[in-house]
PDB file of C-alpha atoms in Angstrom:
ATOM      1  CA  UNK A   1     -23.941  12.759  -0.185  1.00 64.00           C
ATOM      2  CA  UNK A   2     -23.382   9.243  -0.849  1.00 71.00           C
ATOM      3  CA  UNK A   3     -21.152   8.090  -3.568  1.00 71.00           C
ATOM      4  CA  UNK A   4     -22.724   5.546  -6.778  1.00 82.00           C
ATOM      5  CA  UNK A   5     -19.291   5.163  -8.566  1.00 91.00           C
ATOM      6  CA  UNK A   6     -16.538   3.934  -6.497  1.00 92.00           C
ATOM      7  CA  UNK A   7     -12.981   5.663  -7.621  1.00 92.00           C
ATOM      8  CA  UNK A   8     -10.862   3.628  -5.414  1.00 95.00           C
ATOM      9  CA  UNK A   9      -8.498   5.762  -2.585  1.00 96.00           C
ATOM     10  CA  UNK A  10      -6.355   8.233  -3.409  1.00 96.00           C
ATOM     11  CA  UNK A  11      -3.857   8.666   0.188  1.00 93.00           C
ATOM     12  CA  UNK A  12      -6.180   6.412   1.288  1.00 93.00           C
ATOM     13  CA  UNK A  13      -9.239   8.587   1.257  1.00 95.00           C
ATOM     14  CA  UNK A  14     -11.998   6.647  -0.626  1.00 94.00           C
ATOM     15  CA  UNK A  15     -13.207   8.797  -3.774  1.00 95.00           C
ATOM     16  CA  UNK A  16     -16.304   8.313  -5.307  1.00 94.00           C
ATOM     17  CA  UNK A  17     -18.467   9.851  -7.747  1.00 94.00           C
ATOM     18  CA  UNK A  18     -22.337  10.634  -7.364  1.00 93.00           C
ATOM     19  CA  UNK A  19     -24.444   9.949 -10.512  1.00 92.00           C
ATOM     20  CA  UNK A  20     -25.198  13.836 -10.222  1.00 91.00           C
ATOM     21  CA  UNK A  21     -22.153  14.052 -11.921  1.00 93.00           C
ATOM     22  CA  UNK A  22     -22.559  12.505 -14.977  1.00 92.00           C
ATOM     23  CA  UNK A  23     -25.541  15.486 -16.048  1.00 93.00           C
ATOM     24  CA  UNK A  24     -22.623  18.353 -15.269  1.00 93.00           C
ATOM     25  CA  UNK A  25     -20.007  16.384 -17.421  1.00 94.00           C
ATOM     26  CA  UNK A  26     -22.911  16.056 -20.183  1.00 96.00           C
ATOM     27  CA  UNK A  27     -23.522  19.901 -19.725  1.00 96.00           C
ATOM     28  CA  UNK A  28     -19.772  20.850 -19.787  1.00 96.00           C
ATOM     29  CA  UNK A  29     -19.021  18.790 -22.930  1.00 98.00           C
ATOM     30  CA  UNK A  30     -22.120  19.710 -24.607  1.00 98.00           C
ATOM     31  CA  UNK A  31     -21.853  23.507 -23.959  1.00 97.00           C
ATOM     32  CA  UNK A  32     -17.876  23.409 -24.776  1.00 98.00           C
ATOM     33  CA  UNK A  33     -18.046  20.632 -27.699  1.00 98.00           C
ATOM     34  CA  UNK A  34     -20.691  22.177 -30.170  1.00 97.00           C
ATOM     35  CA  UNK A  35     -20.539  26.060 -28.497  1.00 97.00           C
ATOM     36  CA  UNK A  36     -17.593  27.446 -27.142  1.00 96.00           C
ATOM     37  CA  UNK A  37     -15.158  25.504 -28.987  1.00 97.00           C
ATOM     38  CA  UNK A  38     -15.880  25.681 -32.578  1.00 97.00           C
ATOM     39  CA  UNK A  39     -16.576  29.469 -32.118  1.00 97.00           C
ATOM     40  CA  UNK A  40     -12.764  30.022 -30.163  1.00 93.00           C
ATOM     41  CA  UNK A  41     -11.108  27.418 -32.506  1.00 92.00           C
ATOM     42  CA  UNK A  42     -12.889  27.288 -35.661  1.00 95.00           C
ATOM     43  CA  UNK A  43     -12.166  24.787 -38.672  1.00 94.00           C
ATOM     44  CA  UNK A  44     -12.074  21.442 -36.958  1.00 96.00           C
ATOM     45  CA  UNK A  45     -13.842  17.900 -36.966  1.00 96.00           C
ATOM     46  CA  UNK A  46     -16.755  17.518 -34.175  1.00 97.00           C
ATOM     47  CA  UNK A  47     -14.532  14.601 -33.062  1.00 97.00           C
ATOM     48  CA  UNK A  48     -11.855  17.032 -32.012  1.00 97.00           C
ATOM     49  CA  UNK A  49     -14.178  18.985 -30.669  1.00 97.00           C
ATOM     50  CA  UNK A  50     -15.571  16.306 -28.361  1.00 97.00           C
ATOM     51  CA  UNK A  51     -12.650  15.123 -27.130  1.00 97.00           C
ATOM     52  CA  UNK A  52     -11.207  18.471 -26.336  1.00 96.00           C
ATOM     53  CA  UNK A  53     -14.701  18.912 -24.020  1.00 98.00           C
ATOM     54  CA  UNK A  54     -14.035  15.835 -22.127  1.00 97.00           C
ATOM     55  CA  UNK A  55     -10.344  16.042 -21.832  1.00 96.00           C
ATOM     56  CA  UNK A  56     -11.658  20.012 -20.402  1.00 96.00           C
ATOM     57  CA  UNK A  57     -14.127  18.246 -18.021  1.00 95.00           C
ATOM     58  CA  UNK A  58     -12.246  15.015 -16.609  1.00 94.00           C
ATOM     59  CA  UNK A  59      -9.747  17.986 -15.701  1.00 94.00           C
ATOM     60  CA  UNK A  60     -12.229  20.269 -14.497  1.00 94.00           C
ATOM     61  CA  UNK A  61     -13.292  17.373 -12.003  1.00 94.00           C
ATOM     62  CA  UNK A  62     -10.023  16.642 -11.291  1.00 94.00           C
ATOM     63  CA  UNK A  63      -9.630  19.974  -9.857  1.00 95.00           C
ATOM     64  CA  UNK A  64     -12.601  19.584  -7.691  1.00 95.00           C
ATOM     65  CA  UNK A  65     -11.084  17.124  -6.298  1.00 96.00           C
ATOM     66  CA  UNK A  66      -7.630  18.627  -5.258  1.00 96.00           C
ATOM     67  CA  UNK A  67      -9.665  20.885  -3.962  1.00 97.00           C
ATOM     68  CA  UNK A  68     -11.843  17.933  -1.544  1.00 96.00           C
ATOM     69  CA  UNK A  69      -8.521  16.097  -0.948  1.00 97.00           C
ATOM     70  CA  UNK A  70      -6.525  18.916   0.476  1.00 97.00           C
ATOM     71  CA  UNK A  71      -9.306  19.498   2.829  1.00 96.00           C
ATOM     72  CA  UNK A  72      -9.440  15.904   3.730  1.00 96.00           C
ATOM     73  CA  UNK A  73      -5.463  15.431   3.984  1.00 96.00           C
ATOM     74  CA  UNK A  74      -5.719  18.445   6.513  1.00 96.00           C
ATOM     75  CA  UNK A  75      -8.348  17.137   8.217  1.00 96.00           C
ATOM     76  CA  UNK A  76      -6.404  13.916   8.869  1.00 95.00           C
ATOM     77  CA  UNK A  77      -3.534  15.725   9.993  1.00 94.00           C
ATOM     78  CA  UNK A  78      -4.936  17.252  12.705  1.00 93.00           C
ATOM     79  CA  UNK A  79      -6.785  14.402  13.674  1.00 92.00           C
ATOM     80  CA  UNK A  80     -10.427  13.978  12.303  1.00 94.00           C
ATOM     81  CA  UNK A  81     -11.012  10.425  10.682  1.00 94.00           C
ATOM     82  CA  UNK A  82     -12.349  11.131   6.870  1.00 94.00           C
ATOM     83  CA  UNK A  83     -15.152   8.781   5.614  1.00 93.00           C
ATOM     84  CA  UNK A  84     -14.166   9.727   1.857  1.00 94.00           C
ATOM     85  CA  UNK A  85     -14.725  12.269  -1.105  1.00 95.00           C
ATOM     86  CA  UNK A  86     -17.976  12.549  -3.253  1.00 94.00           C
ATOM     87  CA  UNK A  87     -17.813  14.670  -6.296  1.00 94.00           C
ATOM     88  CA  UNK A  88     -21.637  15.230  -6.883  1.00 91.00           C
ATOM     89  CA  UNK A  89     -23.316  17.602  -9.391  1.00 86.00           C
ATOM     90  CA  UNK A  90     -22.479  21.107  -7.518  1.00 83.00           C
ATOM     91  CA  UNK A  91     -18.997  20.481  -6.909  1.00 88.00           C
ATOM     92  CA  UNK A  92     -17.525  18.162  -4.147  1.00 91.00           C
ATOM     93  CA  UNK A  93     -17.611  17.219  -0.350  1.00 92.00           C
ATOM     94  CA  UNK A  94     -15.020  15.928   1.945  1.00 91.00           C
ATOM     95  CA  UNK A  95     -17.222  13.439   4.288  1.00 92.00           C
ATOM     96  CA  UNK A  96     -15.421  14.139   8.140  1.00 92.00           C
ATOM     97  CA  UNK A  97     -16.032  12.710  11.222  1.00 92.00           C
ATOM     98  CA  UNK A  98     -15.895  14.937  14.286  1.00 88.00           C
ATOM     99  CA  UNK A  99     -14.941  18.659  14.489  1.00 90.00           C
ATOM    100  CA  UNK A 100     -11.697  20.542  14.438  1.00 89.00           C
ATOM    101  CA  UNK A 101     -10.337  20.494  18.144  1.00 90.00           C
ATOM    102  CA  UNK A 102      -9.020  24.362  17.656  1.00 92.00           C
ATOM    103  CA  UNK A 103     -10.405  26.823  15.742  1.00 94.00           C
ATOM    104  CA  UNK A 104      -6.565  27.385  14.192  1.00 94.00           C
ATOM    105  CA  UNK A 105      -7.039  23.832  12.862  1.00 94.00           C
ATOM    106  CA  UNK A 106     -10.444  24.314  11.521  1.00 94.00           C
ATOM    107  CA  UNK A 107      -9.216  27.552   9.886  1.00 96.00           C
ATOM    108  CA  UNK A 108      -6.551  25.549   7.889  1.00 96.00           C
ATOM    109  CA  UNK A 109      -9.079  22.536   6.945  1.00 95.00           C
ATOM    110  CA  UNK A 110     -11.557  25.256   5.925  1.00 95.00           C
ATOM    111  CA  UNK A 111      -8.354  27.480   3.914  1.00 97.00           C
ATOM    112  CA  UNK A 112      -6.529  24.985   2.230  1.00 97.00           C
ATOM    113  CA  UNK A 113      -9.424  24.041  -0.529  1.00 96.00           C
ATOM    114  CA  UNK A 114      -9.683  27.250  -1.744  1.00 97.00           C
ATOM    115  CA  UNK A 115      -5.818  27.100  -1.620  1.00 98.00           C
ATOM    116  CA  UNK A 116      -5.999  24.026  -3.667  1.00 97.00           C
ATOM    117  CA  UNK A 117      -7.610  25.613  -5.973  1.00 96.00           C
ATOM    118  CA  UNK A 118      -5.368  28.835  -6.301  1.00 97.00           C
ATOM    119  CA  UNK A 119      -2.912  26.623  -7.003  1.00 97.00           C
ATOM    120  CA  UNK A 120      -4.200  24.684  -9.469  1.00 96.00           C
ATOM    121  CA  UNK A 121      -5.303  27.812 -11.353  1.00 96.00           C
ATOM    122  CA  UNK A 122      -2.029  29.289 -11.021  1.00 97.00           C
ATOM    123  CA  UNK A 123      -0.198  26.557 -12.424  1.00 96.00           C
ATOM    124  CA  UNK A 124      -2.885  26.587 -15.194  1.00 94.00           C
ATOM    125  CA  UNK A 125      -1.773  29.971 -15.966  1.00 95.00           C
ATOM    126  CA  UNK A 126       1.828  28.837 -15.860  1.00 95.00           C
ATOM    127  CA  UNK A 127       1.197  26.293 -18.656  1.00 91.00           C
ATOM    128  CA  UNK A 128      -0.863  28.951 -20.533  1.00 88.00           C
ATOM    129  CA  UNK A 129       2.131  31.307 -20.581  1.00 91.00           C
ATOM    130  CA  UNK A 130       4.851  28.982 -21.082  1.00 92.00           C
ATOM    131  CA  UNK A 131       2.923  27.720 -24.148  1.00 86.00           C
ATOM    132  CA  UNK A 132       2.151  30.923 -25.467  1.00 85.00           C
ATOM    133  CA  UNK A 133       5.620  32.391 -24.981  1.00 88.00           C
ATOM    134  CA  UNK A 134       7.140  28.777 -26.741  1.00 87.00           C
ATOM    135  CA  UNK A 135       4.439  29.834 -29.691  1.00 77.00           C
ATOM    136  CA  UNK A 136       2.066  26.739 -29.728  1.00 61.00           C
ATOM    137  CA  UNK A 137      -0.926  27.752 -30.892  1.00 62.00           C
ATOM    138  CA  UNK A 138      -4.502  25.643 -29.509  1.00 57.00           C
ATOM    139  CA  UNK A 139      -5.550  23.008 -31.957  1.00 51.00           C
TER     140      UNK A 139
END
């Protein structure tokens, strides 16, 4: 998967975005801007609406790619050279060179994505709660 918008590095892992992209964003912000939203949060301007959808899919990509770099940062650790990141329209891939000299180290390149994304979710939750038990209502 080769990447048509450069993001620069990021631990100096190249990131990059494939055009691909840009339909799911248009999908995400459509389906959330002038659907989900004004149903859940009734009341406001279609401007709100629209940038709540792309604030809700710039984040959703950036947790597709915590998910890429933690396999990548692995990867590096143990020793595998990483080309760079490509989010594309199905999610994300981590571009490595070479294979995992154990199978304990590809079990942890392989693992920690998903943990990534655990973690992201959990401190999602976190946020949710915290801002729920301090009473803030959305929008």
């Amino acid at each position: 998967m080769r990447s048509s918008i450069s993001l620069g590095r990021i631990g100096g892992v190249p990131v990059g975005l494939n055009i691909s992209v840009l339909f799911i964003v248009a999908i995400l912000v459509a389906g959330l801007a002038f659907g989900r939203f004004p149903v859940a949060f009734p009341g406001h301007s279609v401007a709100l609406y629209l940038l709540a959808a792309v604030v809700t899919a710039v984040l959703f990509l950036g947790s597709l790619l915590a998910h890429e770099l933690a396999h990548a940062f692995v990867a590096r650790r143990d020793g595998i050279e990483v080309e760079g990141i490509t989010l594309w329209l199905l999610g994300g891939v981590a571009q490595l060179r070479g294979q995992a000299r154990t199978p304990g180290a590809d079990l942890r390149i392989a693992a920690v994505g998903p943990a990534a994304s655990v973690a992201v979710a959990a401190g999602s939750a976190l946020i949710a709660w915290l801002s729920a038990a301090a009473g803030d209502r959305p929008c």
